[in-house]
CSV table of C-alpha atoms in Angstrom, one decimal:
chain,number,residue,atom,x,y,z
P,1,ALA,CA,-68.7,-10.0,5.9
P,2,GLU,CA,-70.6,-9.4,2.6
P,3,PHE,CA,-67.3,-9.6,0.6
P,4,THR,CA,-66.3,-12.8,2.4
P,5,ILE,CA,-69.7,-14.6,1.5
P,6,LYS,CA,-69.6,-13.1,-2.0
P,7,HIS,CA,-66.0,-14.5,-2.3
P,8,LEU,CA,-66.7,-18.0,-0.6
P,9,LYS,CA,-70.1,-18.4,-2.1
P,10,ARG,CA,-71.3,-19.5,1.1
P,11,SER,CA,-71.4,-18.4,4.8
P,12,PRO,CA,-68.3,-19.9,6.8
P,13,ASP,CA,-69.2,-22.0,9.8
P,14,VAL,CA,-66.2,-21.0,12.1
P,15,VAL,CA,-64.1,-17.9,12.0
P,16,PHE,CA,-60.5,-17.6,14.0
P,17,SER,CA,-59.4,-14.5,14.6
P,18,SER,CA,-57.2,-12.5,17.0
P,19,GLU,CA,-58.9,-9.2,16.4
P,20,ASP,CA,-61.5,-7.3,18.5
P,21,TYR,CA,-63.9,-7.0,15.5
P,22,GLY,CA,-63.7,-10.9,15.1
P,23,PRO,CA,-66.9,-11.8,17.0
P,24,GLU,CA,-69.2,-9.1,15.1
P,25,TYR,CA,-67.6,-10.0,11.8
P,26,ALA,CA,-68.4,-13.5,12.5
P,27,ARG,CA,-72.0,-12.8,13.6
P,28,LEU,CA,-72.9,-10.8,10.5
P,29,MET,CA,-71.9,-14.1,8.5
P,30,GLY,CA,-74.0,-16.5,10.9
P,31,ALA,CA,-70.8,-18.0,11.9
P,32,ARG,CA,-69.3,-19.2,15.3
P,33,HIS,CA,-66.2,-17.2,16.4
P,34,VAL,CA,-63.1,-18.5,18.0
P,35,MET,CA,-60.6,-16.2,19.5
P,36,ILE,CA,-57.0,-16.9,19.2
P,37,ASP,CA,-54.3,-15.5,21.3
P,38,GLN,CA,-56.0,-12.1,21.5
P,39,GLN,CA,-53.1,-10.5,23.6
P,40,ARG,CA,-50.6,-11.7,21.2
P,41,GLN,CA,-48.8,-13.5,23.9
P,42,ARG,CA,-47.8,-16.8,22.0
P,43,PHE,CA,-47.0,-14.9,18.6
P,44,PRO,CA,-46.2,-11.4,19.5
P,45,ILE,CA,-46.9,-9.9,16.2
P,46,SER,CA,-49.5,-8.6,13.8
P,47,GLY,CA,-50.3,-8.8,10.2
P,48,THR,CA,-50.0,-5.0,9.8
P,49,ALA,CA,-46.6,-5.1,11.7
P,50,ILE,CA,-45.5,-7.9,9.3
P,51,ARG,CA,-46.6,-6.0,6.1
P,52,SER,CA,-44.9,-2.6,7.2
P,53,LYS,CA,-41.4,-4.2,8.0
P,54,PRO,CA,-41.5,-7.7,6.6
P,55,LEU,CA,-37.7,-8.1,6.5
P,56,GLU,CA,-37.6,-7.5,10.3
P,57,ASN,CA,-40.1,-10.2,10.9
P,58,LEU,CA,-39.1,-13.2,8.5
P,59,ASP,CA,-39.0,-15.7,11.6
P,60,VAL,CA,-42.6,-15.6,11.8
P,61,LEU,CA,-43.2,-16.2,8.1
P,62,ALA,CA,-43.7,-19.6,6.3
P,63,PRO,CA,-40.7,-20.3,4.0
P,64,CYS,CA,-43.0,-19.6,0.7
P,65,VAL,CA,-43.8,-16.1,2.1
P,66,ARG,CA,-40.3,-15.3,3.5
P,67,GLY,CA,-39.1,-16.1,0.0
P,68,TYR,CA,-41.4,-13.6,-1.5
P,69,PHE,CA,-40.2,-10.7,0.6
P,70,VAL,CA,-36.4,-11.6,0.7
P,71,LYS,CA,-34.7,-9.2,-1.5
P,72,ARG,CA,-32.6,-10.6,-4.3
P,73,VAL,CA,-29.1,-9.3,-5.3
P,74,VAL,CA,-27.8,-10.5,-8.7
P,75,LEU,CA,-24.1,-10.3,-9.8
P,76,ILE,CA,-23.5,-10.5,-13.5
P,77,GLY,CA,-20.5,-9.8,-15.7
P,78,ALA,CA,-17.8,-11.2,-17.8
P,79,GLU,CA,-15.5,-13.9,-16.6
P,80,SER,CA,-12.9,-13.3,-14.2
P,81,THR,CA,-14.2,-10.1,-12.7
P,82,GLY,CA,-14.6,-11.3,-9.1
P,83,LYS,CA,-18.4,-12.0,-9.1
P,84,THR,CA,-18.1,-15.5,-7.2
P,85,THR,CA,-15.6,-14.1,-4.7
P,86,LEU,CA,-17.8,-10.9,-3.9
P,87,ALA,CA,-20.9,-13.0,-3.7
P,88,ALA,CA,-19.3,-15.2,-0.9
P,89,HIS,CA,-18.0,-12.1,0.9
P,90,LEU,CA,-21.4,-10.1,0.7
P,91,ALA,CA,-23.3,-13.4,2.0
P,92,GLU,CA,-20.8,-13.7,4.9
P,93,TYR,CA,-21.3,-9.8,5.8
P,94,TYR,CA,-25.1,-10.1,5.8
P,95,LYS,CA,-25.1,-13.5,7.4
P,96,THR,CA,-27.2,-14.9,4.6
P,97,CYS,CA,-26.9,-17.4,2.0
P,98,TRP,CA,-25.7,-17.3,-1.7
P,99,VAL,CA,-26.6,-19.1,-5.0
P,100,PRO,CA,-23.4,-20.2,-6.9
P,101,GLU,CA,-23.2,-20.5,-10.4
P,102,TYR,CA,-24.6,-23.6,-11.6
P,103,GLY,CA,-23.3,-23.3,-15.1
P,104,ARG,CA,-19.8,-23.8,-14.0
P,105,GLU,CA,-20.7,-26.6,-11.8
P,106,HIS,CA,-22.3,-28.3,-14.7
P,107,TRP,CA,-19.5,-27.5,-16.9
P,108,GLU,CA,-16.7,-29.0,-14.4
P,109,GLN,CA,-18.8,-32.2,-14.2
P,110,LYS,CA,-19.0,-32.3,-17.9
P,111,VAL,CA,-15.3,-32.2,-18.5
P,112,GLN,CA,-14.6,-34.6,-15.5
P,113,GLY,CA,-12.1,-37.1,-17.0
P,114,PHE,CA,-11.6,-35.1,-20.1
P,115,THR,CA,-8.1,-35.3,-21.7
P,116,LEU,CA,-6.7,-33.3,-24.4
P,117,ASN,CA,-6.6,-36.2,-26.7
P,118,ASP,CA,-10.5,-36.4,-26.6
P,119,PRO,CA,-12.6,-34.6,-29.1
P,120,SER,CA,-13.4,-31.2,-28.2
P,121,LEU,CA,-16.4,-30.6,-25.9
P,122,SER,CA,-19.2,-28.0,-26.7
P,123,TRP,CA,-22.4,-26.5,-25.4
P,124,THR,CA,-25.8,-27.6,-26.6
P,125,ARG,CA,-28.9,-25.4,-26.7
P,126,GLU,CA,-30.6,-27.8,-24.3
P,127,GLU,CA,-27.8,-27.7,-21.7
P,128,PHE,CA,-28.2,-23.9,-21.6
P,129,TYR,CA,-32.0,-24.2,-21.0
P,130,HIS,CA,-31.4,-26.8,-18.2
P,131,ILE,CA,-28.8,-24.5,-16.7
P,132,ALA,CA,-31.3,-21.4,-16.9
P,133,CYS,CA,-34.1,-23.6,-15.1
P,134,GLU,CA,-31.7,-25.2,-12.6
P,135,GLN,CA,-30.1,-21.9,-11.7
P,136,GLN,CA,-33.6,-20.3,-10.9
P,137,ARG,CA,-34.8,-23.3,-9.0
P,138,ARG,CA,-31.8,-23.3,-6.9
P,139,GLU,CA,-32.5,-19.3,-6.3
P,140,ASN,CA,-36.1,-19.8,-5.3
P,141,GLU,CA,-35.2,-22.6,-3.0
P,142,LEU,CA,-32.6,-20.7,-1.1
P,143,ALA,CA,-34.8,-17.4,-0.9
P,144,ARG,CA,-37.1,-19.5,1.5
P,145,ILE,CA,-34.2,-19.6,4.1
P,146,ALA,CA,-32.3,-16.2,3.3
P,147,ASN,CA,-31.8,-13.7,6.0
P,148,ARG,CA,-33.3,-10.5,4.4
P,149,VAL,CA,-31.4,-10.8,1.2
P,150,LEU,CA,-30.3,-13.4,-1.2
P,151,ILE,CA,-27.1,-13.0,-3.1
P,152,CYS,CA,-27.0,-14.5,-6.6
P,153,ASP,CA,-23.8,-15.3,-8.5
P,154,THR,CA,-25.4,-14.9,-11.9
P,155,ASN,CA,-29.2,-15.8,-12.9
P,156,ALA,CA,-31.2,-17.3,-15.7
P,157,PHE,CA,-31.3,-13.7,-17.4
P,158,ALA,CA,-27.5,-13.7,-17.6
P,159,THR,CA,-27.6,-17.6,-18.9
P,160,GLY,CA,-29.3,-16.1,-22.1
P,161,THR,CA,-26.6,-13.6,-23.0
P,162,TRP,CA,-24.2,-16.8,-22.5
P,163,TYR,CA,-26.1,-18.6,-24.9
P,164,GLU,CA,-25.8,-15.8,-27.4
P,165,ARG,CA,-22.1,-15.4,-26.9
P,166,TYR,CA,-21.6,-19.0,-28.2
P,167,GLU,CA,-24.4,-19.4,-30.6
P,168,ARG,CA,-24.7,-15.6,-32.0
P,169,LYS,CA,-28.2,-15.5,-31.4
P,170,ARG,CA,-30.9,-15.4,-28.7
P,171,ASP,CA,-33.2,-18.4,-27.8
P,172,ALA,CA,-36.9,-17.6,-26.9
P,173,GLU,CA,-37.2,-20.4,-24.5
P,174,ILE,CA,-34.2,-19.7,-22.5
P,175,ASP,CA,-35.0,-15.8,-22.4
P,176,ASP,CA,-38.5,-16.8,-21.1
P,177,VAL,CA,-37.2,-18.5,-18.2
P,178,GLY,CA,-34.8,-15.3,-17.3
P,179,ARG,CA,-37.8,-13.1,-17.8
P,180,THR,CA,-39.6,-14.6,-14.9
P,181,ASP,CA,-36.6,-14.0,-12.5
P,182,ARG,CA,-37.5,-11.7,-9.6
P,183,VAL,CA,-34.4,-9.3,-9.1
P,184,ASP,CA,-34.2,-6.3,-6.8
P,185,LEU,CA,-30.8,-5.2,-7.7
P,186,TYR,CA,-28.1,-6.0,-10.4
P,187,PHE,CA,-24.5,-5.4,-9.8
P,188,LEU,CA,-22.6,-5.5,-13.0
P,189,THR,CA,-18.8,-6.2,-12.3
P,190,ALA,CA,-16.6,-4.3,-14.8
P,191,PRO,CA,-13.5,-6.0,-16.3
P,192,ASP,CA,-11.0,-3.8,-14.9
P,193,VAL,CA,-9.3,-6.2,-12.8
P,194,PRO,CA,-6.7,-8.7,-13.9
P,195,PHE,CA,-7.9,-11.9,-16.0
P,196,VAL,CA,-7.1,-14.9,-14.1
P,197,GLN,CA,-7.2,-18.3,-16.3
P,198,ASP,CA,-8.3,-21.2,-14.2
P,199,GLY,CA,-8.4,-23.7,-17.1
P,200,PHE,CA,-12.4,-23.3,-17.5
P,201,ARG,CA,-12.5,-20.0,-18.9
P,202,ASP,CA,-12.9,-18.6,-22.6
P,203,GLY,CA,-10.2,-16.0,-22.4
P,204,GLU,CA,-9.6,-12.3,-21.8
P,205,HIS,CA,-10.4,-11.4,-25.3
P,206,ILE,CA,-14.1,-11.7,-24.8
P,207,ARG,CA,-14.7,-9.7,-21.4
P,208,ASP,CA,-15.3,-6.4,-23.1
P,209,TRP,CA,-18.0,-7.7,-25.4
P,210,MET,CA,-19.7,-9.5,-22.4
P,211,HIS,CA,-19.7,-6.5,-20.2
P,212,ASP,CA,-20.7,-4.2,-23.0
P,213,ARG,CA,-23.7,-6.5,-23.9
P,214,PHE,CA,-24.9,-7.0,-20.2
P,215,LYS,CA,-24.8,-3.3,-19.9
P,216,GLU,CA,-26.7,-2.7,-23.0
P,217,GLN,CA,-29.6,-5.1,-22.1
P,218,LEU,CA,-29.8,-3.8,-18.5
P,219,SER,CA,-29.9,-0.3,-19.7
P,220,ALA,CA,-32.4,-1.1,-22.4
P,221,GLY,CA,-34.6,-3.0,-20.1
P,222,ALA,CA,-34.5,-0.1,-17.4
P,223,ILE,CA,-33.8,-2.6,-15.0
P,224,LYS,CA,-32.0,-1.1,-11.8
P,225,PHE,CA,-28.4,-1.8,-11.8
P,226,PHE,CA,-25.2,-0.6,-10.2
P,227,GLU,CA,-21.7,-1.1,-11.9
P,228,LEU,CA,-18.8,-2.0,-9.8
P,229,THR,CA,-15.5,-0.9,-10.6
P,230,GLY,CA,-12.0,-0.6,-9.1
P,231,THR,CA,-10.4,-2.8,-6.6
P,232,TYR,CA,-12.1,-5.6,-4.9
P,233,ALA,CA,-12.4,-4.0,-1.7
P,234,GLU,CA,-13.9,-0.9,-3.4
P,235,ARG,CA,-16.5,-3.1,-5.1
P,236,LYS,CA,-17.6,-5.0,-1.7
P,237,LYS,CA,-17.8,-1.5,-0.1
P,238,ASN,CA,-19.9,0.1,-2.9
P,239,ALA,CA,-22.0,-3.1,-3.1
P,240,ILE,CA,-22.8,-2.9,0.6
P,241,LEU,CA,-23.7,0.5,0.4
P,242,GLU,CA,-26.3,-0.2,-2.4
P,243,ILE,CA,-27.8,-3.3,-0.7
P,244,ASN,CA,-28.3,-1.3,2.4
P,245,ARG,CA,-30.7,1.1,0.4
P,246,ILE,CA,-33.0,-1.7,-0.4
P,247,ILE,CA,-32.9,-3.6,2.9
P,248,ARG,CA,-33.5,-0.7,5.4
């Protein structure tokens, strides 16, 4: 009661609670008490139960709070290493949603109607910054409705490394966006599967450099990550094992 008055800088007029201690708590502040659903019949849950097992009680949390507790798993890696397919499969397995790679969507829109006779298109620094911000915005939005875990096909942190790949340097503003990302587990997909050119990818020659650069950054930052190697089936199996460790 003393702490509440100090924090509010005044005594409250009314206290609403579902607790046995509610009336005395209100009396000590000179406030009126209103008991709400003390038997927990309308909402059979308690704050203590939610805090101890938030992922099992997501249905009673407001979207913004739900988004805070949902675990975020991010797949990063070089081109044609199975990130997108695996992200979709993992989301299906956990009956949750996943965040596609916005950078690819942006590029496909950019080259729409483009012909080989047109001048070559290139990336701009502003585009990378926009991609990083939009990727993060979509991630935060979907975390509000995800089921226990949100699967992300890349994130703003990875966008900074793609900028480095094209410009041969880092960008502080893009990296700042990446640093605000919340990640509970990274999966780094190894380039040990066949490369498939879909018309949009840089090429197989850059895969090893991208993989090594991502691994170097994750290791240097002491960020929890698990490297996925082998067949696609093996990758999915190992990914599920690792995700289960953080949601149970």
